[in-house]
């Protein structure tokens, strides 16, 4: 019996994930009869599930990105800088390879939205996605980054990454934003509600909003924003394109055959 090549997305919760739609559209466009499934996996069960998997690779989402990073024998530069991985590839004989495609996906999405040249940027949040966003902004050439968080002290590891890559950054409380910026990148999970006064304060000096959230949309920030807003489906799309490259060839930099057509198919799958 022919063995089906399988790829999976792991996380908890996982029912909301749109990765299967994106990946299956790509594999169909490439003429590959691959399967892509969701699997609910917690940090407590991750090691066991990893030891049992027969998948070619994994897309990894919350709350497993730290565990995925730790499980790898090799990590790309973006994973090394951020300390997290959202992609595991098992097709290399030297061992498990970890990538962070969130960084590249966000950088491409910001460029696509016309805000990739922003010099001053505010990041809203202090989690793993915030660190990935910081590295993406550094790659795009941002000069100054402000990290706005409920608890600014939790941004200390992100500030350490900023220092390591030579990017000027500071952390402030969500209710203590006053310096105008060109762009705000919100990295809060979808569905998080913010006090209307906080939203007004962030919007008054926030420039263009790029919110990595996409469901529900508009997000609490987008509903109260004064200027242009962009949702996170572009980031979701482009990080998935990089994942498909990895699962097909093991190399995030190797373009897919007729890649523009594959990307169109993936974009159509998002609706």
Backbone as numpy.savetxt, mean C-alpha at the origin, in Angstrom:
# Nx Ny Nz CAx CAy CAz Cx Cy Cz
-3.47 -35.61 -13.15 -4.30 -34.42 -13.15 -3.42 -33.17 -13.15
-3.80 -32.18 -13.96 -2.99 -30.97 -14.06 -3.04 -30.18 -12.75
-1.87 -29.74 -12.32 -1.79 -28.97 -11.08 -2.02 -27.49 -11.37
-2.95 -26.89 -10.65 -3.29 -25.48 -10.85 -2.34 -24.61 -10.04
-1.78 -23.59 -10.67 -0.95 -22.61 -9.95 -1.86 -21.73 -9.12
-1.55 -21.61 -7.83 -2.39 -20.86 -6.91 -1.62 -19.69 -6.31
-2.33 -18.57 -6.20 -1.85 -17.40 -5.48 -2.97 -17.01 -4.52
-2.62 -16.44 -3.38 -3.64 -16.12 -2.38 -3.39 -14.75 -1.77
-4.44 -14.18 -1.18 -4.31 -12.98 -0.35 -4.71 -13.38 1.07
-3.86 -13.02 2.03 -4.09 -13.36 3.44 -4.28 -12.09 4.26
-5.15 -12.17 5.23 -5.36 -11.08 6.16 -6.52 -11.40 7.08
-6.85 -10.45 7.96 -7.96 -10.64 8.89 -8.42 -9.27 9.38
-9.55 -8.77 8.88 -10.53 -9.41 8.00 -10.04 -9.48 6.56
-10.70 -10.29 5.75 -10.25 -10.48 4.38 -11.39 -10.50 3.37
-12.65 -10.61 3.82 -13.77 -10.73 2.89 -13.90 -9.52 1.98
-13.43 -8.36 2.44 -13.57 -7.13 1.65 -12.53 -7.00 0.55
-11.50 -7.82 0.57 -10.35 -7.64 -0.32 -10.77 -7.72 -1.79
-10.25 -6.79 -2.58 -10.51 -6.78 -4.02 -9.34 -7.36 -4.81
-8.36 -7.88 -4.10 -7.20 -8.48 -4.78 -7.59 -9.60 -5.74
-8.52 -10.49 -5.38 -8.87 -11.54 -6.34 -9.36 -11.00 -7.68
-10.18 -9.95 -7.65 -10.67 -9.36 -8.90 -9.52 -8.85 -9.75
-8.61 -8.13 -9.12 -7.48 -7.55 -9.84 -6.57 -8.62 -10.41
-6.18 -9.55 -9.58 -5.21 -10.56 -10.01 -5.81 -11.49 -11.06
-7.04 -11.93 -10.87 -7.64 -12.83 -11.85 -7.81 -12.14 -13.20
-8.13 -10.85 -13.19 -8.22 -10.11 -14.45 -6.86 -10.09 -15.15
-5.80 -9.91 -14.37 -4.45 -9.88 -14.95 -4.08 -11.24 -15.53
-4.33 -12.30 -14.78 -3.92 -13.63 -15.25 -4.73 -14.05 -16.48
-6.01 -13.68 -16.53 -6.79 -13.96 -17.73 -6.22 -13.22 -18.93
-5.87 -11.94 -18.73 -5.30 -11.14 -19.82 -3.98 -11.72 -20.30
-3.25 -12.36 -19.40 -1.96 -12.96 -19.75 -2.10 -14.39 -20.28
-3.33 -14.89 -20.31 -3.55 -16.24 -20.79 -3.15 -17.32 -19.81
-3.13 -16.97 -18.51 -2.72 -17.92 -17.47 -3.94 -18.45 -16.73
-4.05 -19.73 -16.62 -5.17 -20.36 -15.92 -4.79 -20.58 -14.45
-4.60 -19.46 -13.75 -4.20 -19.50 -12.35 -5.41 -19.26 -11.46
-5.33 -19.73 -10.23 -6.37 -19.50 -9.23 -5.87 -18.48 -8.22
-6.78 -17.65 -7.72 -6.44 -16.65 -6.71 -7.55 -16.64 -5.67
-7.20 -16.91 -4.42 -8.20 -17.05 -3.36 -7.88 -16.15 -2.17
-8.93 -15.84 -1.40 -8.78 -15.17 -0.12 -8.61 -16.22 0.98
-7.82 -15.88 1.98 -7.72 -16.76 3.16 -7.63 -15.89 4.41
-8.53 -16.15 5.35 -8.49 -15.42 6.62 -7.40 -16.02 7.49
-6.37 -15.22 7.76 -5.22 -15.67 8.55 -4.89 -14.57 9.57
-4.71 -14.96 10.80 -4.36 -14.02 11.86 -2.87 -14.10 12.14
-2.31 -13.13 12.87 -0.90 -13.23 13.25 -0.59 -14.51 14.02
-1.56 -15.00 14.79 -1.34 -16.20 15.60 -1.27 -17.46 14.74
-1.96 -17.48 13.62 -1.99 -18.68 12.77 -1.08 -18.55 11.55
-0.43 -17.39 11.39 0.35 -17.13 10.18 1.45 -18.17 9.96
2.25 -18.44 10.98 3.39 -19.35 10.82 2.92 -20.74 10.40
1.86 -21.22 11.03 1.35 -22.55 10.67 0.83 -22.56 9.24
0.04 -21.57 8.87 -0.51 -21.51 7.52 0.61 -21.41 6.48
1.65 -20.65 6.82 2.76 -20.49 5.90 3.47 -21.83 5.68
3.59 -22.61 6.72 4.28 -23.90 6.60 3.48 -24.90 5.77
2.18 -24.66 5.63 1.31 -25.60 4.92 0.97 -25.17 3.49
1.25 -23.92 3.14 0.76 -23.40 1.86 1.48 -24.03 0.68
0.71 -24.21 -0.39 1.28 -24.67 -1.66 1.19 -23.57 -2.71
0.93 -22.33 -2.26 0.77 -21.22 -3.19 2.10 -20.83 -3.81
2.02 -20.22 -5.00 3.21 -19.68 -5.66 3.65 -18.38 -4.99
2.67 -17.66 -4.45 2.98 -16.41 -3.79 1.79 -15.93 -2.99
2.03 -14.93 -2.15 0.99 -14.37 -1.30 0.96 -12.86 -1.41
-0.24 -12.31 -1.52 -0.47 -10.91 -1.24 -0.89 -10.84 0.23
-0.28 -9.95 0.98 -0.48 -9.92 2.43 -1.02 -8.56 2.83
-2.08 -8.57 3.61 -2.66 -7.32 4.07 -2.71 -7.30 5.59
-3.36 -6.29 6.16 -3.47 -6.13 7.61 -4.05 -7.40 8.21
-3.51 -7.88 9.35 -2.41 -7.34 10.16 -1.14 -8.18 10.04
-0.81 -8.63 8.84 0.25 -9.63 8.66 1.53 -9.10 8.03
1.62 -7.80 7.78 2.77 -7.30 7.03 4.08 -7.41 7.82
4.01 -7.28 9.13 5.21 -7.49 9.96 5.64 -8.95 9.91
4.67 -9.85 10.04 4.98 -11.28 10.03 5.54 -11.71 8.69
5.00 -11.15 7.61 5.50 -11.49 6.28 6.95 -11.05 6.12
7.26 -9.87 6.62 8.64 -9.38 6.58 9.57 -10.34 7.32
9.14 -10.78 8.49 9.98 -11.64 9.30 10.15 -13.04 8.75
9.25 -13.46 7.86 9.30 -14.83 7.34 10.24 -15.00 6.16
10.79 -13.91 5.66 11.54 -13.96 4.41 13.04 -14.18 4.61
13.64 -14.83 3.61 15.09 -14.98 3.57 15.74 -13.82 2.84
14.96 -13.15 1.99 15.45 -12.00 1.21 14.35 -10.95 1.18
14.75 -9.66 1.26 13.78 -8.57 1.26 14.25 -7.48 0.31
13.32 -6.93 -0.46 13.71 -5.85 -1.36 13.99 -4.58 -0.54
14.56 -3.57 -1.20 14.99 -2.36 -0.50 13.81 -1.67 0.18
12.67 -1.62 -0.49 11.52 -0.95 0.09 11.03 -1.68 1.34
11.06 -2.99 1.32 10.69 -3.74 2.52 11.71 -3.50 3.63
12.98 -3.47 3.28 14.01 -3.22 4.29 13.83 -1.86 4.94
13.52 -0.84 4.14 13.36 0.51 4.68 12.14 0.61 5.59
11.05 -0.01 5.19 9.80 0.14 5.93 9.62 -0.89 7.04
10.34 -2.00 6.94 10.20 -3.05 7.94 8.95 -3.88 7.81
8.27 -3.77 6.66 7.07 -4.56 6.40 7.09 -5.07 4.97
6.29 -6.11 4.72 6.17 -6.66 3.38 4.70 -6.98 3.12
4.26 -6.74 1.88 2.89 -7.09 1.52 2.85 -8.17 0.43
4.03 -8.71 0.08 4.12 -9.70 -0.99 5.19 -10.73 -0.64
4.83 -12.00 -0.72 5.79 -13.08 -0.54 5.79 -13.94 -1.79
7.00 -14.27 -2.25 7.17 -15.09 -3.46 7.96 -16.34 -3.10
7.41 -17.49 -3.47 8.01 -18.77 -3.09 8.70 -19.48 -4.24
8.83 -18.82 -5.37 9.36 -19.49 -6.56 10.86 -19.45 -6.71
11.57 -18.92 -5.73 13.03 -18.83 -5.81 13.65 -19.93 -4.95
14.57 -20.71 -5.49 15.15 -21.82 -4.71 15.95 -21.38 -3.49
16.34 -20.11 -3.45 17.14 -19.64 -2.32 16.30 -19.34 -1.09
14.98 -19.32 -1.24 14.13 -19.07 -0.08 13.03 -18.07 -0.36
12.24 -17.79 0.67 11.10 -16.88 0.54 11.61 -15.45 0.30
11.02 -14.79 -0.68 11.39 -13.42 -1.02 10.24 -12.48 -0.67
10.57 -11.39 0.02 9.56 -10.43 0.47 9.73 -9.11 -0.26
8.60 -8.53 -0.64 8.57 -7.24 -1.31 7.55 -6.33 -0.63
7.78 -5.04 -0.73 6.77 -4.05 -0.35 6.36 -3.32 -1.62
5.24 -3.73 -2.22 4.78 -3.06 -3.44 3.87 -1.89 -3.14
3.53 -1.67 -1.85 2.74 -0.49 -1.49 3.49 0.79 -1.84
4.80 0.78 -1.64 5.60 1.98 -1.91 5.51 2.35 -3.39
5.84 1.41 -4.26 5.80 1.69 -5.69 4.40 1.96 -6.18
3.41 1.23 -5.64 2.03 1.45 -6.06 1.55 2.84 -5.74
1.90 3.35 -4.55 1.49 4.70 -4.17 2.22 5.74 -5.00
3.51 5.55 -5.23 4.27 6.52 -6.03 3.67 6.65 -7.43
3.34 5.53 -8.06 2.74 5.56 -9.39 1.37 6.23 -9.34
0.57 5.90 -8.33 -0.77 6.46 -8.21 -0.73 7.97 -7.99
0.21 8.45 -7.18 0.34 9.89 -6.96 0.71 10.60 -8.25
1.64 10.02 -9.00 2.00 10.59 -10.30 0.79 10.62 -11.22
0.06 9.54 -11.25 -1.11 9.42 -12.12 -2.18 10.45 -11.75
-2.28 10.78 -10.46 -3.25 11.77 -9.99 -2.76 13.20 -10.20
-1.53 13.36 -10.67 -1.00 14.69 -10.94 -0.43 15.40 -9.74
-0.13 14.66 -8.66 0.39 15.28 -7.45 1.73 14.68 -7.04
2.38 13.99 -7.95 3.66 13.36 -7.64 4.79 14.34 -7.41
4.59 15.61 -7.82 5.65 16.61 -7.67 5.46 17.49 -6.44
4.57 17.11 -5.54 4.34 17.92 -4.33 5.61 18.00 -3.50
5.94 19.20 -3.06 7.15 19.39 -2.25 6.87 19.25 -0.76
5.73 19.78 -0.31 5.38 19.68 1.11 4.14 18.80 1.24
4.23 17.81 2.13 3.18 16.80 2.23 2.87 16.52 3.70
1.58 16.34 3.97 1.15 15.91 5.30 0.66 14.47 5.22
1.19 13.62 6.06 0.70 12.25 6.19 -0.22 12.18 7.39
-1.40 11.62 7.22 -2.34 11.46 8.33 -2.36 9.99 8.71
-1.84 9.69 9.90 -1.73 8.31 10.36 -0.34 8.03 10.88
-0.16 6.84 11.46 1.16 6.50 12.00 1.43 5.00 11.93
0.79 4.31 11.00 0.95 2.87 10.89 1.90 2.45 9.79
1.84 1.18 9.42 2.75 0.63 8.41 2.57 1.31 7.06
1.32 1.63 6.70 1.09 2.29 5.41 1.67 3.69 5.41
1.69 4.34 6.57 2.30 5.67 6.67 3.79 5.60 6.34
4.47 4.59 6.85 5.89 4.42 6.55 6.11 4.18 5.07
5.27 3.35 4.45 5.38 3.11 3.02 5.15 4.39 2.24
4.18 5.20 2.68 3.92 6.47 2.01 5.11 7.41 2.13
5.75 7.44 3.29 6.93 8.28 3.48 8.02 7.92 2.48
8.29 6.63 2.31 9.32 6.20 1.38 8.92 6.53 -0.05
7.64 6.37 -0.39 7.17 6.72 -1.73 7.37 8.21 -2.00
7.06 9.05 -1.03 7.23 10.49 -1.20 8.70 10.85 -1.36
9.57 10.18 -0.62 11.00 10.40 -0.78 11.45 10.08 -2.19
10.96 8.95 -2.73 11.33 8.56 -4.10 10.83 9.57 -5.12
9.70 10.22 -4.82 9.14 11.21 -5.74 9.80 12.58 -5.61
10.60 12.77 -4.57 11.33 14.03 -4.43 10.72 15.04 -3.49
9.81 14.63 -2.62 9.24 15.55 -1.64 10.35 16.13 -0.76
10.17 17.40 -0.38 11.19 18.07 0.43 10.89 18.03 1.92
9.59 18.11 2.27 9.20 18.19 3.68 7.94 17.36 3.91
7.93 16.63 5.01 6.78 15.81 5.35 6.40 16.07 6.81
5.10 16.27 7.01 4.54 16.41 8.35 3.66 15.20 8.62
3.88 14.54 9.75 3.10 13.36 10.11 2.12 13.76 11.20
0.83 13.75 10.87 -0.22 14.13 11.82 -0.86 12.86 12.36
-0.80 12.69 13.67 -1.30 11.47 14.29 -2.01 11.79 15.60
-2.92 10.91 16.00 -3.59 11.10 17.29 -2.56 11.15 18.42
-1.58 10.28 18.33 -0.49 10.24 19.31 0.83 10.41 18.56
1.34 11.64 18.48 2.55 11.90 17.69 3.75 11.06 18.11
3.80 10.65 19.38 4.95 9.85 19.83 5.01 8.50 19.11
3.88 8.03 18.60 3.88 6.76 17.88 4.53 6.88 16.51
4.78 8.10 16.08 5.43 8.31 14.78 6.94 8.25 14.87
7.50 7.99 16.06 8.96 7.97 16.22 9.65 7.01 15.25
9.16 5.78 15.06 9.83 4.89 14.09 9.78 5.43 12.66
8.70 6.13 12.32 8.60 6.71 10.97 9.59 7.85 10.82
9.75 8.65 11.86 10.74 9.73 11.82 12.15 9.16 11.69
12.39 8.01 12.29 13.70 7.37 12.17 13.96 6.95 10.73
12.93 6.45 10.05 13.08 6.11 8.63 13.35 7.36 7.81
12.64 8.45 8.12 12.86 9.71 7.40 14.31 10.17 7.54
14.83 10.09 8.75 16.23 10.48 8.98 17.18 9.59 8.18
16.87 8.31 8.15 17.72 7.35 7.44 17.79 7.65 5.94
16.67 8.10 5.36 16.65 8.35 3.92 16.86 9.82 3.57
17.13 10.65 4.59 17.46 12.04 4.34 16.29 12.93 4.00
15.11 12.63 4.57 13.91 13.42 4.30 13.54 14.21 5.54
13.34 15.52 5.39 12.96 16.36 6.51 11.52 16.04 6.93
11.34 15.68 8.21 10.01 15.28 8.67 9.83 15.68 10.13
8.59 15.92 10.50 8.23 16.18 11.89 6.87 15.56 12.17
6.59 15.31 13.44 5.31 14.73 13.85 4.54 15.74 14.69
3.23 15.84 14.44 2.36 16.75 15.18 1.06 16.02 15.51
0.32 16.58 16.45 -0.99 16.03 16.77 -1.99 16.41 15.69
-3.03 15.61 15.55 -4.05 15.88 14.52 -4.68 17.25 14.69
-4.78 17.74 15.92 -5.40 19.04 16.15 -4.38 20.16 16.23
-3.16 19.90 15.77 -2.09 20.90 15.84 -1.44 21.11 14.48
-2.25 21.12 13.42 -1.73 21.34 12.07 -2.00 22.78 11.68
-0.96 23.48 11.28 -1.12 24.89 10.91 -0.34 25.26 9.66
0.75 24.56 9.39 1.54 24.88 8.20 0.83 24.38 6.95
0.62 25.25 5.96 -0.01 24.79 4.71 0.91 23.81 3.97
0.31 22.81 3.34 1.05 21.83 2.55 0.40 21.71 1.17
1.18 21.18 0.22 0.66 20.99 -1.13 -0.27 19.79 -1.22
0.00 18.78 -0.42 -0.69 17.49 -0.55 -0.87 16.84 0.82
-2.01 16.24 1.03 -2.25 15.40 2.20 -2.45 13.97 1.73
-1.69 13.04 2.30 -1.88 11.62 2.03 -2.40 10.98 3.32
-3.65 10.55 3.29 -4.26 9.92 4.46 -4.06 8.42 4.39
-3.56 7.85 5.47 -3.25 6.41 5.50 -4.08 5.68 6.54
-5.20 6.26 6.93 -6.07 5.64 7.92 -6.87 4.51 7.27
-7.22 3.47 8.02 -8.04 2.39 7.45 -9.39 2.91 6.99
-9.95 2.27 5.98 -11.27 2.65 5.49 -12.31 2.53 6.59
-13.22 3.49 6.64 -14.29 3.46 7.64 -13.98 4.18 8.93
-12.74 4.63 9.12 -12.39 5.37 10.33 -13.07 6.74 10.29
-13.74 7.10 11.36 -14.42 8.39 11.45 -13.55 9.37 12.25
-13.53 10.61 11.79 -12.80 11.67 12.48 -13.77 12.76 12.91
-13.45 13.42 14.00 -14.25 14.54 14.47 -14.31 15.62 13.39
-15.48 16.20 13.14 -15.60 17.24 12.10 -14.64 18.40 12.29
-14.35 18.77 13.53 -13.40 19.86 13.77 -12.00 19.48 13.31
-11.61 18.22 13.53 -10.30 17.76 13.05 -10.26 17.79 11.53
-11.33 17.34 10.89 -11.38 17.34 9.43 -11.25 18.75 8.89
-11.97 19.69 9.49 -11.89 21.09 9.03 -10.47 21.62 9.18
-9.83 21.31 10.29 -8.46 21.77 10.50 -7.49 21.19 9.49
-7.61 19.90 9.22 -6.74 19.26 8.23 -7.00 19.79 6.83
-8.27 20.01 6.51 -8.62 20.45 5.16 -8.21 21.90 4.90
-8.23 22.73 5.94 -7.98 24.16 5.73 -6.56 24.44 5.25
-5.62 23.56 5.57 -4.23 23.77 5.16 -3.67 22.58 4.40
-4.55 21.67 3.96 -4.08 20.37 3.48 -3.83 20.22 2.00
-4.15 21.25 1.18 -3.93 21.10 -0.26 -4.82 20.03 -0.86
-4.29 19.26 -1.79 -5.00 18.16 -2.42 -5.00 16.95 -1.48
-6.12 16.22 -1.44 -6.20 15.02 -0.60 -6.07 13.76 -1.46
-5.12 12.90 -1.09 -5.05 11.54 -1.62 -5.26 10.62 -0.44
-6.39 9.92 -0.44 -6.74 9.02 0.66 -6.54 7.59 0.19
-5.70 6.82 0.88 -5.47 5.44 0.45 -6.72 4.59 0.63
-7.69 5.06 1.42 -8.94 4.33 1.58 -9.76 4.42 0.29
-10.58 3.40 0.06 -11.45 3.41 -1.11 -12.83 2.81 -0.82
-12.99 2.24 0.35 -14.29 1.68 0.72 -14.45 1.78 2.23
-15.49 2.49 2.72 -16.48 3.22 1.93 -15.89 4.52 1.38
-16.46 4.99 0.30 -16.05 6.26 -0.31 -17.30 7.08 -0.60
-17.24 8.39 -0.29 -16.09 9.14 0.21 -15.79 8.83 1.67
-14.52 8.92 2.00 -14.08 8.72 3.38 -14.50 9.93 4.21
-14.32 9.81 5.52 -14.67 10.92 6.39 -13.88 12.18 6.05
-12.62 12.03 5.65 -11.83 13.18 5.23 -12.33 13.75 3.91
-12.59 12.87 2.94 -13.03 13.34 1.62 -14.36 14.08 1.70
-15.24 13.65 2.58 -16.55 14.31 2.70 -16.41 15.76 3.14
-15.41 16.04 3.97 -15.25 17.39 4.49 -14.15 18.19 3.83
-13.57 17.68 2.75 -12.41 18.34 2.14 -12.84 19.49 1.24
-12.06 20.56 1.24 -12.40 21.74 0.44 -11.89 21.63 -0.99
-10.75 20.97 -1.16 -10.12 20.92 -2.48 -10.33 19.60 -3.18
-9.44 19.31 -4.13 -9.53 18.08 -4.91 -9.25 16.87 -4.02
-9.93 15.77 -4.32 -9.73 14.53 -3.57 -9.51 13.36 -4.52
-8.73 12.39 -4.08 -8.47 11.17 -4.85 -8.55 9.98 -3.89
-9.24 8.91 -4.32 -9.34 7.70 -3.50 -8.17 6.77 -3.79
-8.11 5.68 -3.02 -6.94 4.81 -3.06 -6.99 3.67 -4.06
-7.98 3.64 -4.95 -8.03 2.54 -5.92 -6.83 2.54 -6.86
-6.29 3.72 -7.15 -5.10 3.78 -8.00 -3.91 3.11 -7.35
-3.75 3.34 -6.06 -2.67 2.66 -5.32 -2.90 1.16 -5.30
-4.16 0.74 -5.03 -4.49 -0.68 -5.02 -4.15 -1.33 -6.35
-4.51 -0.65 -7.43 -4.24 -1.18 -8.77 -2.75 -1.35 -9.02
-1.99 -0.30 -8.78 -0.58 -0.33 -9.19 0.28 -1.19 -8.27
-0.08 -1.30 -6.99 0.68 -2.24 -6.15 0.39 -3.67 -6.60
-0.84 -3.90 -7.09 -1.18 -5.24 -7.58 -0.45 -5.56 -8.88
-0.27 -4.56 -9.74 0.50 -4.78 -10.97 1.91 -5.26 -10.63
2.52 -4.62 -9.64 3.86 -5.02 -9.22 3.84 -6.43 -8.64
2.79 -6.77 -7.91 2.67 -8.13 -7.38 2.56 -9.16 -8.51
1.76 -8.85 -9.52 1.61 -9.78 -10.65 2.96 -9.98 -11.34
3.72 -8.90 -11.49 5.08 -9.05 -12.06 5.90 -10.04 -11.23
5.84 -9.88 -9.92 6.63 -10.75 -9.03 6.16 -12.19 -9.14
4.86 -12.41 -9.11 4.35 -13.78 -9.15 4.63 -14.45 -10.49
4.72 -13.64 -11.56 4.98 -14.21 -12.88 6.46 -14.47 -13.13
7.32 -13.55 -12.67 8.74 -13.65 -13.03 9.69 -13.61 -11.85
9.18 -13.26 -10.66 10.05 -13.09 -9.51 10.71 -11.73 -9.44
10.38 -10.83 -10.38 11.07 -9.55 -10.51 10.04 -8.43 -10.64
9.99 -7.53 -9.65 9.03 -6.42 -9.67 9.34 -5.41 -10.76
10.57 -5.41 -11.27 10.96 -4.44 -12.30 10.77 -4.96 -13.72
10.43 -6.22 -13.88 10.27 -6.79 -15.22 8.83 -6.62 -15.67
8.63 -5.82 -16.71 7.28 -5.56 -17.18 6.62 -6.82 -17.72
5.32 -6.87 -17.60 4.54 -7.99 -18.11 4.41 -7.89 -19.63
4.18 -8.99 -20.31 3.91 -8.93 -21.74 2.68 -8.05 -22.01
2.83 -7.09 -22.92 1.73 -6.17 -23.26 1.10 -5.59 -21.99
1.96 -5.04 -21.13 1.51 -4.60 -19.81 0.38 -3.56 -19.85
0.39 -2.59 -20.77 -0.73 -1.64 -20.79 -2.09 -2.33 -20.94
-2.15 -3.38 -21.75 -3.41 -4.11 -21.92 -3.80 -4.83 -20.63
-2.81 -5.38 -19.93 -3.08 -6.06 -18.66 -3.61 -5.05 -17.63
-2.99 -3.88 -17.58 -3.44 -2.86 -16.62 -4.86 -2.40 -16.95
-5.19 -2.26 -18.22 -6.56 -1.90 -18.59 -7.55 -2.95 -18.10
-7.19 -4.22 -18.25 -8.08 -5.29 -17.79 -8.26 -5.23 -16.27
-7.19 -4.94 -15.55 -7.27 -4.84 -14.09 -8.10 -3.62 -13.69
-7.91 -2.51 -14.39 -8.68 -1.30 -14.07 -10.17 -1.55 -14.32
-10.48 -2.23 -15.43 -11.88 -2.54 -15.73 -12.50 -3.41 -14.64
-11.68 -4.30 -14.05 -12.20 -5.18 -13.00 -12.60 -4.40 -11.75
-11.99 -3.24 -11.55 -12.33 -2.41 -10.40 -13.63 -1.65 -10.61
-14.04 -1.49 -11.88 -15.28 -0.82 -12.19 -15.16 0.69 -12.20
